[in-house]
Coordinates of N, CA and C in Angstrom, one line a residue:
M628 N 21.0 315.0 97.3 CA 21.6 314.8 96.0 C 22.7 313.8 96.1
R629 N 22.9 313.0 95.1 CA 24.0 312.0 95.1 C 24.7 312.1 93.8
L630 N 26.0 312.4 93.9 CA 26.9 312.5 92.8 C 27.9 311.4 92.7
L631 N 28.0 310.8 91.5 CA 29.1 309.9 91.2 C 30.3 310.6 90.6
V632 N 31.4 310.6 91.3 CA 32.6 311.3 90.9 C 33.6 310.3 90.5
I633 N 34.1 310.4 89.3 CA 35.0 309.3 88.7 C 36.4 309.9 88.4
N634 N 37.4 309.3 89.0 CA 38.8 309.6 88.6 C 39.1 308.7 87.4
P635 N 39.3 309.3 86.2 CA 39.5 308.4 85.0 C 40.9 307.8 84.9
N636 N 41.8 308.2 85.8 CA 43.1 307.5 85.9 C 43.2 306.5 87.0
I637 N 44.2 305.7 87.1 CA 44.3 304.6 88.1 C 45.0 305.0 89.4
S638 N 45.3 306.3 89.6 CA 46.1 306.7 90.8 C 45.2 307.0 92.0
D639 N 45.4 306.2 93.0 CA 44.6 306.4 94.2 C 45.0 307.7 94.9
D640 N 46.2 308.1 94.8 CA 46.7 309.4 95.3 C 45.9 310.6 94.7
V641 N 45.6 310.5 93.4 CA 44.8 311.5 92.8 C 43.4 311.4 93.2
T642 N 42.9 310.2 93.3 CA 41.5 310.1 93.8 C 41.3 310.7 95.2
A643 N 42.3 310.6 96.0 CA 42.3 311.2 97.4 C 42.2 312.7 97.3
L644 N 43.0 313.3 96.4 CA 42.9 314.8 96.1 C 41.6 315.2 95.6
I645 N 41.0 314.4 94.7 CA 39.7 314.7 94.1 C 38.6 314.7 95.2
E646 N 38.7 313.6 96.0 CA 37.6 313.5 97.1 C 37.7 314.6 98.1
S647 N 39.0 315.0 98.5 CA 39.2 316.0 99.5 C 38.6 317.3 99.0
E648 N 38.9 317.7 97.7 CA 38.3 319.0 97.2 C 36.9 318.9 97.0
A649 N 36.4 317.7 96.5 CA 35.0 317.6 96.3 C 34.2 317.7 97.6
L650 N 34.7 317.2 98.6 CA 34.0 317.3 99.9 C 33.9 318.7 100.4
R651 N 35.0 319.5 100.1 CA 35.0 320.9 100.5 C 34.1 321.7 99.7
S652 N 33.8 321.3 98.4 CA 33.1 322.1 97.5 C 31.6 321.8 97.5
A653 N 31.2 320.5 97.9 CA 29.8 320.1 97.8 C 28.9 320.8 98.7
A654 N 27.7 321.0 98.4 CA 26.7 321.7 99.2 C 26.3 320.7 100.4
A655 N 25.9 321.3 101.4 CA 25.4 320.4 102.5 C 24.3 319.5 102.0
G656 N 24.4 318.3 102.4 CA 23.3 317.3 101.9 C 23.7 316.6 100.7
T657 N 24.7 317.0 100.0 CA 25.2 316.3 98.8 C 26.0 315.1 99.2
E658 N 25.7 313.9 98.7 CA 26.4 312.7 99.0 C 27.3 312.4 97.8
L659 N 28.6 312.1 98.1 CA 29.6 311.8 97.0 C 30.0 310.4 97.0
L660 N 29.9 309.8 95.8 CA 30.4 308.4 95.6 C 31.6 308.6 94.7
V661 N 32.8 308.4 95.2 CA 34.0 308.7 94.5 C 34.7 307.3 94.1
R662 N 34.9 307.2 92.8 CA 35.5 305.9 92.2 C 36.7 306.2 91.4
T663 N 37.6 305.2 91.3 CA 38.8 305.2 90.5 C 38.7 304.3 89.4
A664 N 39.2 304.7 88.2 CA 39.2 303.8 87.0 C 39.8 302.5 87.3
G665 N 39.2 301.4 86.8 CA 39.7 300.1 87.0 C 40.8 299.7 86.1
H666 N 41.0 300.4 85.1 CA 42.2 300.1 84.2 C 42.6 301.4 83.5
G667 N 43.8 301.5 83.0 CA 44.2 302.7 82.3 C 45.6 303.0 82.7
V668 N 45.9 304.3 82.9 CA 47.2 304.8 83.1 C 47.3 305.7 84.4
E669 N 48.5 305.9 84.9 CA 48.7 306.7 86.1 C 48.1 308.1 86.0
Y670 N 48.4 308.8 84.9 CA 47.8 310.1 84.7 C 47.8 310.2 83.2
I671 N 46.8 311.0 82.7 CA 46.4 311.1 81.3 C 47.0 312.4 80.7
E672 N 47.8 312.2 79.7 CA 48.4 313.3 79.0 C 48.1 313.4 77.5
T673 N 47.6 312.3 76.9 CA 47.5 312.3 75.5 C 46.1 311.9 75.1
R674 N 45.8 312.1 73.8 CA 44.5 311.7 73.3 C 44.3 310.2 73.4
F675 N 45.3 309.4 73.1 CA 45.2 308.0 73.2 C 44.9 307.5 74.7
E676 N 45.6 308.1 75.6 CA 45.4 307.8 77.0 C 44.0 308.2 77.4
S677 N 43.5 309.2 76.8 CA 42.1 309.6 77.1 C 41.1 308.6 76.6
L678 N 41.5 308.0 75.4 CA 40.6 307.0 74.8 C 40.6 305.8 75.8
L679 N 41.7 305.4 76.3 CA 41.7 304.3 77.2 C 40.9 304.6 78.5
A680 N 41.0 305.8 79.0 CA 40.3 306.2 80.2 C 38.8 306.3 79.9
A681 N 38.4 306.6 78.7 CA 36.9 306.7 78.4 C 36.2 305.4 78.7
G682 N 36.8 304.3 78.2 CA 36.2 303.0 78.4 C 36.1 302.7 79.9
A683 N 37.1 303.0 80.7 CA 37.0 302.8 82.1 C 35.9 303.6 82.8
V684 N 35.8 304.8 82.4 CA 34.7 305.7 82.9 C 33.4 305.2 82.5
A685 N 33.2 304.7 81.3 CA 31.9 304.2 80.8 C 31.5 303.0 81.7
E686 N 32.5 302.2 82.0 CA 32.1 301.0 82.8 C 31.6 301.4 84.2
I687 N 32.2 302.4 84.8 CA 31.8 302.8 86.2 C 30.4 303.5 86.1
I688 N 30.2 304.3 85.1 CA 28.9 304.9 84.9 C 27.8 303.8 84.7
A689 N 28.1 302.8 83.9 CA 27.2 301.8 83.7 C 26.9 301.0 84.9
E690 N 27.9 300.7 85.8 CA 27.7 300.0 87.0 C 26.7 300.7 87.9
H691 N 26.7 302.1 87.9 CA 25.9 302.8 88.8 C 24.6 303.4 88.2
T692 N 24.4 303.1 86.9 CA 23.1 303.5 86.3 C 22.3 302.4 85.7
R693 N 22.9 301.2 85.8 CA 22.1 300.0 85.3 C 20.9 299.8 86.1
P694 N 19.9 299.0 85.6 CA 18.7 298.7 86.5 C 19.1 298.0 87.8
G695 N 18.5 298.5 88.9 CA 18.8 297.9 90.2 C 19.9 298.6 91.0
A696 N 20.7 299.5 90.3 CA 21.7 300.2 91.0 C 21.1 301.3 91.8
E697 N 21.7 301.7 92.9 CA 21.2 302.8 93.7 C 21.4 304.1 92.9
P698 N 20.3 304.8 92.7 CA 20.4 306.0 91.7 C 21.4 307.0 92.1
V699 N 21.9 307.7 91.1 CA 22.7 308.9 91.3 C 22.0 310.0 90.5
D700 N 22.3 311.2 91.0 CA 21.6 312.4 90.3 C 22.4 313.0 89.2
A701 N 23.7 312.8 89.3 CA 24.6 313.3 88.2 C 26.0 312.7 88.3
V702 N 26.8 312.8 87.3 CA 28.1 312.2 87.2 C 29.1 313.3 86.9
V703 N 30.2 313.2 87.6 CA 31.3 314.2 87.4 C 32.5 313.4 86.9
V704 N 33.0 313.7 85.7 CA 34.2 313.1 85.1 C 35.4 313.9 85.5
A705 N 36.1 313.4 86.5 CA 37.1 314.3 87.2 C 38.5 314.2 86.7
A706 N 38.6 314.5 85.4 CA 40.0 314.7 84.8 C 39.9 315.7 83.8
F707 N 40.8 316.7 83.8 CA 40.8 317.7 82.8 C 41.1 317.1 81.4
G708 N 40.4 317.6 80.4 CA 40.3 317.0 79.1 C 39.1 316.1 78.9
D709 N 38.4 315.9 80.0 CA 37.1 315.2 80.0 C 37.1 313.9 79.1
P710 N 37.9 312.9 79.5 CA 37.9 311.6 78.8 C 36.5 311.0 78.5
G711 N 36.2 310.7 77.3 CA 35.0 310.2 76.9 C 33.8 311.1 76.7
M712 N 34.1 312.4 77.0 CA 33.0 313.4 76.8 C 33.2 314.0 75.4
P713 N 32.0 314.3 74.7 CA 30.7 314.3 75.3 C 29.9 313.0 75.1
A714 N 30.6 312.0 74.5 CA 29.9 310.7 74.2 C 29.2 310.1 75.4
L715 N 29.8 310.3 76.6 CA 29.3 309.6 77.8 C 27.9 310.2 78.1
K716 N 27.5 311.3 77.6 CA 26.2 311.9 77.9 C 25.1 311.0 77.2
E717 N 25.5 310.2 76.2 CA 24.5 309.3 75.6 C 24.2 308.1 76.4
L718 N 25.0 307.8 77.4 CA 24.9 306.5 78.1 C 23.9 306.5 79.2
T719 N 23.6 307.7 79.8 CA 22.7 307.7 80.9 C 21.7 308.9 80.8
G720 N 20.6 308.8 81.6 CA 19.7 309.9 81.6 C 19.9 311.0 82.6
V721 N 21.0 310.8 83.4 CA 21.3 311.9 84.4 C 22.4 312.7 83.8
P722 N 22.6 314.0 84.3 CA 23.6 314.8 83.7 C 25.0 314.3 83.9
V723 N 25.9 314.3 82.9 CA 27.3 314.0 83.0 C 28.1 315.2 82.7
V724 N 28.9 315.6 83.7 CA 29.6 316.9 83.7 C 31.1 316.6 83.7
G725 N 31.9 317.1 82.8 CA 33.3 317.0 82.8 C 33.9 318.2 83.5
I726 N 35.0 318.1 84.2 CA 35.6 319.2 84.9 C 36.2 320.2 84.0
T727 N 36.5 319.8 82.7 CA 36.9 320.8 81.7 C 35.8 321.8 81.4
E728 N 34.7 321.2 81.0 CA 33.5 322.0 80.6 C 33.1 322.9 81.7
A729 N 33.1 322.3 82.9 CA 32.7 323.1 84.1 C 33.7 324.3 84.4
A730 N 35.0 324.0 84.3 CA 36.0 325.0 84.5 C 35.9 326.1 83.5
L731 N 35.7 325.7 82.2 CA 35.6 326.7 81.1 C 34.4 327.6 81.3
C732 N 33.3 327.0 81.7 CA 32.1 327.7 81.9 C 32.3 328.7 83.0
A733 N 32.9 328.2 84.1 CA 33.1 329.1 85.3 C 34.1 330.3 84.9
A734 N 35.1 330.0 84.1 CA 36.0 331.0 83.7 C 35.3 332.0 82.8
A735 N 34.5 331.5 81.9 CA 33.8 332.4 80.9 C 32.9 333.4 81.6
L736 N 32.3 332.9 82.8 CA 31.4 333.8 83.5 C 32.1 334.8 84.3
Q737 N 33.4 334.7 84.5 CA 34.2 335.6 85.4 C 35.2 336.5 84.7
G738 N 35.4 336.3 83.4 CA 36.3 337.1 82.7 C 36.2 336.8 81.2
H739 N 36.8 337.7 80.4 CA 36.7 337.5 78.9 C 37.8 336.5 78.4
R740 N 39.0 336.6 78.9 CA 40.1 335.7 78.4 C 40.6 334.9 79.6
F741 N 40.9 333.7 79.4 CA 41.4 332.8 80.5 C 42.6 332.1 80.0
S742 N 43.4 331.7 81.0 CA 44.6 330.8 80.7 C 44.5 329.5 81.5
I743 N 45.0 328.5 81.0 CA 45.1 327.2 81.6 C 46.5 326.8 82.0
I744 N 46.6 326.4 83.3 CA 47.9 326.0 83.8 C 47.9 324.5 83.9
A745 N 48.9 323.9 83.2 CA 48.9 322.4 83.1 C 50.1 321.8 83.7
I746 N 50.1 320.5 83.9 CA 51.2 319.8 84.6 C 52.3 319.3 83.7
S747 N 52.1 319.4 82.3 CA 53.1 318.9 81.4 C 53.0 319.6 80.1
D748 N 54.1 319.7 79.3 CA 54.0 320.2 78.0 C 53.3 319.3 77.0
R749 N 53.4 318.0 77.3 CA 52.8 317.0 76.4 C 51.3 317.1 76.4
I750 N 50.7 317.6 77.4 CA 49.3 317.6 77.6 C 48.6 318.7 76.8
K751 N 49.4 319.7 76.4 CA 48.8 321.0 75.9 C 48.0 320.8 74.6
P752 N 48.5 320.0 73.6 CA 47.7 319.9 72.4 C 46.3 319.4 72.7
W753 N 46.2 318.4 73.5 CA 44.9 317.8 73.9 C 44.0 318.8 74.5
Y754 N 44.6 319.6 75.5 CA 43.8 320.6 76.1 C 43.3 321.7 75.1
R755 N 44.2 322.0 74.2 CA 43.8 323.0 73.2 C 42.6 322.5 72.4
D756 N 42.6 321.2 72.0 CA 41.5 320.6 71.3 C 40.2 320.7 72.1
C757 N 40.3 320.5 73.4 CA 39.1 320.6 74.3 C 38.5 322.0 74.2
V758 N 39.4 323.0 74.4 CA 38.9 324.4 74.3 C 38.2 324.7 73.0
E759 N 38.8 324.2 71.9 CA 38.2 324.4 70.6 C 36.9 323.7 70.5
R760 N 36.8 322.5 71.0 CA 35.5 321.8 71.0 C 34.4 322.5 71.6
F761 N 34.7 323.3 72.7 CA 33.7 324.0 73.4 C 33.4 325.4 72.8
G762 N 34.1 325.7 71.7 CA 33.9 327.0 71.0 C 34.5 328.2 71.7
L763 N 35.5 328.0 72.5 CA 36.0 329.1 73.3 C 37.5 329.4 72.9
A764 N 37.9 328.9 71.8 CA 39.3 329.1 71.4 C 39.7 330.6 71.3
G765 N 38.7 331.4 70.9 CA 39.0 332.9 70.8 C 39.1 333.6 72.2
R766 N 38.8 332.9 73.2 CA 38.9 333.5 74.6 C 40.1 332.8 75.4
L767 N 40.8 331.9 74.7 CA 41.9 331.3 75.4 C 43.2 332.2 75.3
A768 N 43.6 332.7 76.4 CA 44.8 333.6 76.4 C 46.1 332.8 76.2
S769 N 46.2 331.6 76.9 CA 47.4 330.8 76.8 C 47.2 329.5 77.6
I770 N 48.0 328.6 77.2 CA 48.2 327.3 78.1 C 49.6 327.3 78.5
R771 N 49.9 327.4 79.7 CA 51.3 327.4 80.3 C 51.4 326.1 81.1
S772 N 52.6 325.5 81.1 CA 52.7 324.2 81.7 C 54.1 324.0 82.3
I773 N 54.2 323.1 83.3 CA 55.4 322.6 83.9 C 56.2 321.9 82.8
N774 N 57.5 322.2 82.6 CA 58.3 321.5 81.6 C 59.4 320.7 82.2
E775 N 59.1 320.2 83.4 CA 60.1 319.3 84.1 C 59.4 317.9 84.3
S776 N 60.3 316.9 84.5 CA 59.7 315.6 84.8 C 59.1 315.6 86.2
L777 N 58.0 314.8 86.3 CA 57.2 314.8 87.5 C 57.8 313.6 88.4
N778 N 58.0 313.9 89.7 CA 58.4 312.9 90.6 C 57.3 311.9 90.9
S779 N 56.2 312.4 91.2 CA 55.0 311.5 91.5 C 53.8 312.4 91.1
I780 N 52.8 311.7 90.5 CA 51.6 312.5 90.2 C 50.8 313.0 91.4
G781 N 51.0 312.3 92.5 CA 50.3 312.7 93.7 C 51.0 313.8 94.5
S782 N 52.2 314.2 94.1 CA 52.9 315.2 94.8 C 53.2 316.4 93.9
V783 N 52.5 316.6 92.8 CA 52.8 317.7 91.9 C 52.6 319.0 92.6
Q784 N 51.6 319.1 93.4 CA 51.4 320.4 94.1 C 52.5 320.8 95.0
Q785 N 53.0 319.8 95.8 CA 54.1 320.1 96.7 C 55.4 320.4 96.0
D786 N 55.6 319.6 94.9 CA 56.9 319.7 94.2 C 57.0 320.9 93.4
F787 N 55.9 321.4 92.8 CA 55.9 322.5 91.8 C 55.0 323.7 92.2
K788 N 54.7 323.8 93.5 CA 53.8 324.9 93.8 C 54.3 326.3 93.4
E789 N 55.6 326.6 93.6 CA 56.1 327.9 93.2 C 56.1 328.0 91.7
T790 N 56.4 326.9 91.0 CA 56.4 327.0 89.5 C 55.0 327.3 89.0
L791 N 54.0 326.6 89.6 CA 52.6 326.8 89.2 C 52.1 328.2 89.5
L792 N 52.6 328.8 90.6 CA 52.2 330.1 91.0 C 52.9 331.1 90.0
A793 N 54.1 330.9 89.6 CA 54.8 331.8 88.7 C 54.1 331.7 87.3
L794 N 53.8 330.5 86.9 CA 53.1 330.3 85.6 C 51.8 331.1 85.6
S795 N 51.0 331.0 86.7 CA 49.8 331.7 86.8 C 49.9 333.2 86.7
R796 N 50.9 333.7 87.4 CA 51.2 335.2 87.4 C 51.6 335.6 86.0
Q797 N 52.4 334.8 85.3 CA 52.9 335.1 84.0 C 51.7 335.2 83.0
A798 N 50.7 334.2 83.2 CA 49.6 334.2 82.3 C 48.8 335.5 82.4
V799 N 48.7 336.1 83.6 CA 48.0 337.3 83.8 C 48.8 338.5 83.3
A800 N 50.1 338.6 83.7 CA 50.9 339.7 83.3 C 51.3 339.8 81.8
E801 N 51.6 338.6 81.3 CA 52.1 338.5 79.9 C 51.1 338.1 78.9
D802 N 50.1 337.3 79.3 CA 49.2 336.8 78.3 C 47.8 337.5 78.3
G803 N 47.6 338.3 79.3 CA 46.3 339.0 79.4 C 45.2 338.2 80.0
A804 N 45.4 337.2 80.8 CA 44.4 336.4 81.3 C 43.6 337.1 82.4
D805 N 42.2 337.1 82.2 CA 41.3 337.6 83.3 C 41.0 336.6 84.3
V806 N 41.2 335.3 84.0 CA 40.9 334.2 84.9 C 42.0 333.1 84.6
V807 N 42.4 332.4 85.7 CA 43.3 331.3 85.6 C 42.6 330.0 86.0
I808 N 42.8 329.0 85.1 CA 42.3 327.7 85.5 C 43.5 326.8 85.8
L809 N 43.5 326.2 87.0 CA 44.5 325.2 87.4 C 43.9 323.9 87.0
A810 N 44.5 323.4 85.9 CA 44.0 322.2 85.2 C 44.4 320.9 85.8
G811 N 43.4 320.0 85.9 CA 43.7 318.6 86.2 C 43.5 318.3 87.7
A812 N 43.1 317.0 87.9 CA 42.8 316.6 89.2 C 44.0 316.6 90.1
P813 N 45.3 316.4 89.6 CA 46.4 316.4 90.5 C 46.6 317.8 91.2
L814 N 45.9 318.8 90.6 CA 46.0 320.2 91.2 C 44.8 320.5 92.0
A815 N 43.9 319.6 92.3 CA 42.7 319.8 93.1 C 43.1 320.4 94.4
G816 N 42.4 321.5 94.7 CA 42.6 322.2 96.0 C 43.7 323.2 96.0
L817 N 44.5 323.3 95.0 CA 45.6 324.2 95.0 C 45.1 325.7 94.9
A818 N 44.0 325.9 94.2 CA 43.4 327.2 94.1 C 43.1 327.8 95.5
R819 N 42.6 327.0 96.4 CA 42.4 327.5 97.7 C 43.7 327.9 98.4
E820 N 44.7 327.1 98.2 CA 46.0 327.4 98.9 C 46.6 328.7 98.3
L821 N 46.4 328.9 97.1 CA 47.0 330.1 96.4 C 46.1 331.3 96.4
A822 N 45.0 331.3 97.1 CA 44.1 332.4 97.2 C 44.7 333.7 97.6
G823 N 44.5 334.7 96.9 CA 45.1 336.0 97.2 C 46.5 336.2 96.6
Q824 N 47.1 335.2 96.1 CA 48.5 335.3 95.5 C 48.5 335.5 94.0
I825 N 47.3 335.3 93.4 CA 47.2 335.5 91.9 C 46.1 336.6 91.8
P826 N 46.4 337.7 91.0 CA 45.5 338.9 91.0 C 44.3 338.8 90.2
V827 N 43.8 337.6 89.8 CA 42.6 337.4 89.1 C 41.9 336.1 89.7
P828 N 40.6 335.9 89.3 CA 39.9 334.7 89.8 C 40.7 333.5 89.4
V829 N 40.7 332.4 90.2 CA 41.4 331.2 90.0 C 40.3 330.1 90.1
V830 N 40.2 329.3 89.0 CA 39.2 328.2 89.0 C 39.9 326.9 89.2
D831 N 39.3 326.1 90.1 CA 39.7 324.7 90.4 C 38.7 323.8 89.6
G832 N 39.2 322.9 88.8 CA 38.3 322.1 88.0 C 37.4 321.2 88.8
I833 N 37.9 320.6 89.9 CA 37.1 319.7 90.7 C 36.0 320.5 91.4
S834 N 36.3 321.6 91.9 CA 35.3 322.4 92.6 C 34.2 322.9 91.6
A835 N 34.7 323.3 90.4 CA 33.7 323.7 89.4 C 32.8 322.6 88.9
G836 N 33.4 321.4 88.8 CA 32.7 320.2 88.4 C 31.6 319.8 89.4
I837 N 31.9 319.8 90.6 CA 31.0 319.5 91.7 C 29.8 320.5 91.7
R838 N 30.2 321.8 91.7 CA 29.1 322.8 91.8 C 28.3 322.9 90.6
M839 N 28.9 322.7 89.4 CA 28.1 322.7 88.2 C 27.2 321.5 88.1
A840 N 27.7 320.3 88.5 CA 26.8 319.1 88.5 C 25.6 319.3 89.4
E841 N 25.9 319.8 90.6 CA 24.8 320.1 91.5 C 23.7 321.0 90.9
A842 N 24.2 322.1 90.2 CA 23.3 323.1 89.6 C 22.5 322.5 88.5
V843 N 23.2 321.7 87.6 CA 22.5 321.1 86.5 C 21.5 320.1 86.9
A844 N 21.9 319.2 87.9 CA 21.0 318.2 88.4 C 19.8 318.9 89.1
G845 N 20.0 320.0 89.8 CA 19.0 320.7 90.4 C 18.0 321.4 89.5
L846 N 18.4 321.6 88.3 CA 17.4 322.2 87.3 C 16.3 321.2 86.9
Q847 N 16.6 319.9 87.0 CA 15.7 318.9 86.7 C 15.1 319.1 85.3
S848 N 16.0 319.3 84.3 CA 15.6 319.7 83.0 C 15.1 318.5 82.2
G849 N 15.4 317.3 82.6 CA 15.0 316.1 81.9 C 16.1 315.5 81.1
P850 N 16.0 314.2 80.7 CA 17.1 313.5 79.9 C 17.0 313.9 78.5
H851 N 18.1 313.5 77.7 CA 18.1 313.6 76.3 C 17.3 312.5 75.7
R852 N 16.2 312.8 75.0 CA 15.5 311.7 74.3 C 15.6 311.9 72.8
A853 N 16.2 313.0 72.4 CA 16.3 313.3 70.9 C 17.6 314.2 70.8
G854 N 18.0 314.4 69.6 CA 19.1 315.3 69.3 C 20.4 314.6 69.5
A855 N 21.5 315.3 69.6 CA 22.9 314.8 69.5 C 23.2 313.8 70.6
F856 N 22.5 313.9 71.8 CA 22.9 313.1 72.9 C 21.8 312.1 73.3
A857 N 20.9 311.8 72.3 CA 19.9 310.8 72.5 C 20.7 309.4 72.7
P858 N 20.0 308.4 73.3 CA 20.7 307.1 73.4 C 21.1 306.6 72.0
P859 N 22.2 305.8 71.9 CA 22.5 305.2 70.6 C 21.4 304.3 70.1
P860 N 21.2 304.2 68.8 CA 20.2 303.3 68.3 C 20.4 301.9 68.6
V861 N 19.3 301.1 68.7 CA 19.4 299.7 69.0 C 20.0 299.0 67.8
K862 N 21.0 298.2 68.0 CA 21.6 297.4 66.9 C 22.3 296.2 67.6
G863 N 22.7 295.3 66.7 CA 23.5 294.1 67.2 C 24.8 294.5 67.9
R864 N 25.2 293.9 69.0 CA 26.4 294.2 69.6 C 26.9 292.9 70.4
K865 N 28.2 292.8 70.7 CA 28.7 291.7 71.4 C 30.0 292.1 72.1
G866 N 30.4 291.4 73.2 CA 31.6 291.6 73.9 C 31.5 292.7 75.0
L867 N 30.4 293.3 75.2 CA 30.2 294.3 76.2 C 30.2 293.7 77.6
S868 N 30.6 294.4 78.6 CA 30.4 293.8 80.0 C 29.0 293.8 80.3
E869 N 28.6 293.0 81.3 CA 27.2 292.9 81.7 C 26.7 294.2 82.1
N870 N 27.4 295.0 82.9 CA 27.0 296.3 83.4 C 26.7 297.2 82.2
L871 N 27.6 297.3 81.3 CA 27.5 298.2 80.2 C 26.4 297.8 79.3
D872 N 26.2 296.6 79.0 CA 25.1 296.1 78.2 C 23.8 296.4 78.8
A873 N 23.7 296.2 80.2 CA 22.4 296.5 80.9 C 22.1 298.0 80.9
A874 N 23.1 298.8 81.2 CA 22.9 300.2 81.2 C 22.4 300.8 79.9
L875 N 23.1 300.3 78.8 CA 22.8 300.8 77.5 C 21.4 300.3 77.1
S876 N 21.0 299.1 77.4 CA 19.7 298.5 77.1 C 18.6 299.3 77.8
A877 N 18.9 299.7 79.1 CA 17.9 300.4 79.8 C 17.7 301.8 79.2
R878 N 18.8 302.4 78.8 CA 18.7 303.8 78.2 C 17.9 303.7 76.9
Q879 N 18.2 302.7 76.1 CA 17.5 302.5 74.8 C 16.0 302.2 75.1
R880 N 15.7 301.4 76.1 CA 14.2 301.1 76.4 C 13.5 302.4 76.8
A881 N 14.2 303.2 77.5 CA 13.5 304.5 77.9 C 13.1 305.3 76.8
L882 N 13.9 305.2 75.7 CA 13.6 306.0 74.5 C 12.5 305.3 73.6
H883 N 12.6 303.9 73.6 CA 11.7 303.1 72.8 C 11.1 302.0 73.6
P884 N 10.1 302.4 74.5 CA 9.5 301.5 75.4 C 8.7 300.4 74.6
A885 N 8.7 299.2 75.2 CA 8.0 298.1 74.5 C 6.5 298.4 74.5
P886 N 5.8 298.1 73.4 CA 4.4 298.4 73.4 C 3.6 297.5 74.4
T887 N 2.6 298.1 75.0 CA 1.8 297.4 75.9 C 0.6 296.7 75.2
A888 N 0.2 295.6 75.8 CA -0.9 294.9 75.2 C -2.2 295.6 75.4

């Protein structure tokens, strides 16, 4: 199995964290192709920054799903908040899994109420939107976050490990969380380090994304040819990159093949 794992922000330090945890999580025999957004911001905190990231992610998906590209079996969008999701599911016939939807599914399977631990206060409204979109707002115990300035997005774990641990414990003791989600690629791998120090299951978004993508790809359920995630209809367009135009055209042809003589 071959997974395309995309960091939607431009931070190479975060990509390294993603790749490290993805390698630890992937099943034997799974090949990982890890890519970093070609444009955007250092880390994503707002809906608008997510909008910028979505375009960068679409370009990478198109590059690796256009005709002639080496096939991938699934795509993992490796940023909490799932930039571009669920719209990106329309672009390709392989499963596209966001680490938010994967983490929420994993949390819902392990407890009734869950809390999300985030890296900034500013990010919380967007995360709440995501939980509501997945229909799980009634199971959200809380979103707790770091309320200090970050020194570097790549060193959040080292700089704030004790704070993140305290927030996680508070979510359990004060908010009634049955499961804690450590949100965001900058926290990739921290759940392993804190194992046993938080009295409920702790979900890592990157780990959940990799394992869920493997599982969904393994189901071989087939692509969307109808419904909400069918390819966009054929219509006039201009200004798209060569990769994006080719990937979109291929997806549309799969739905509406040219008649044979």
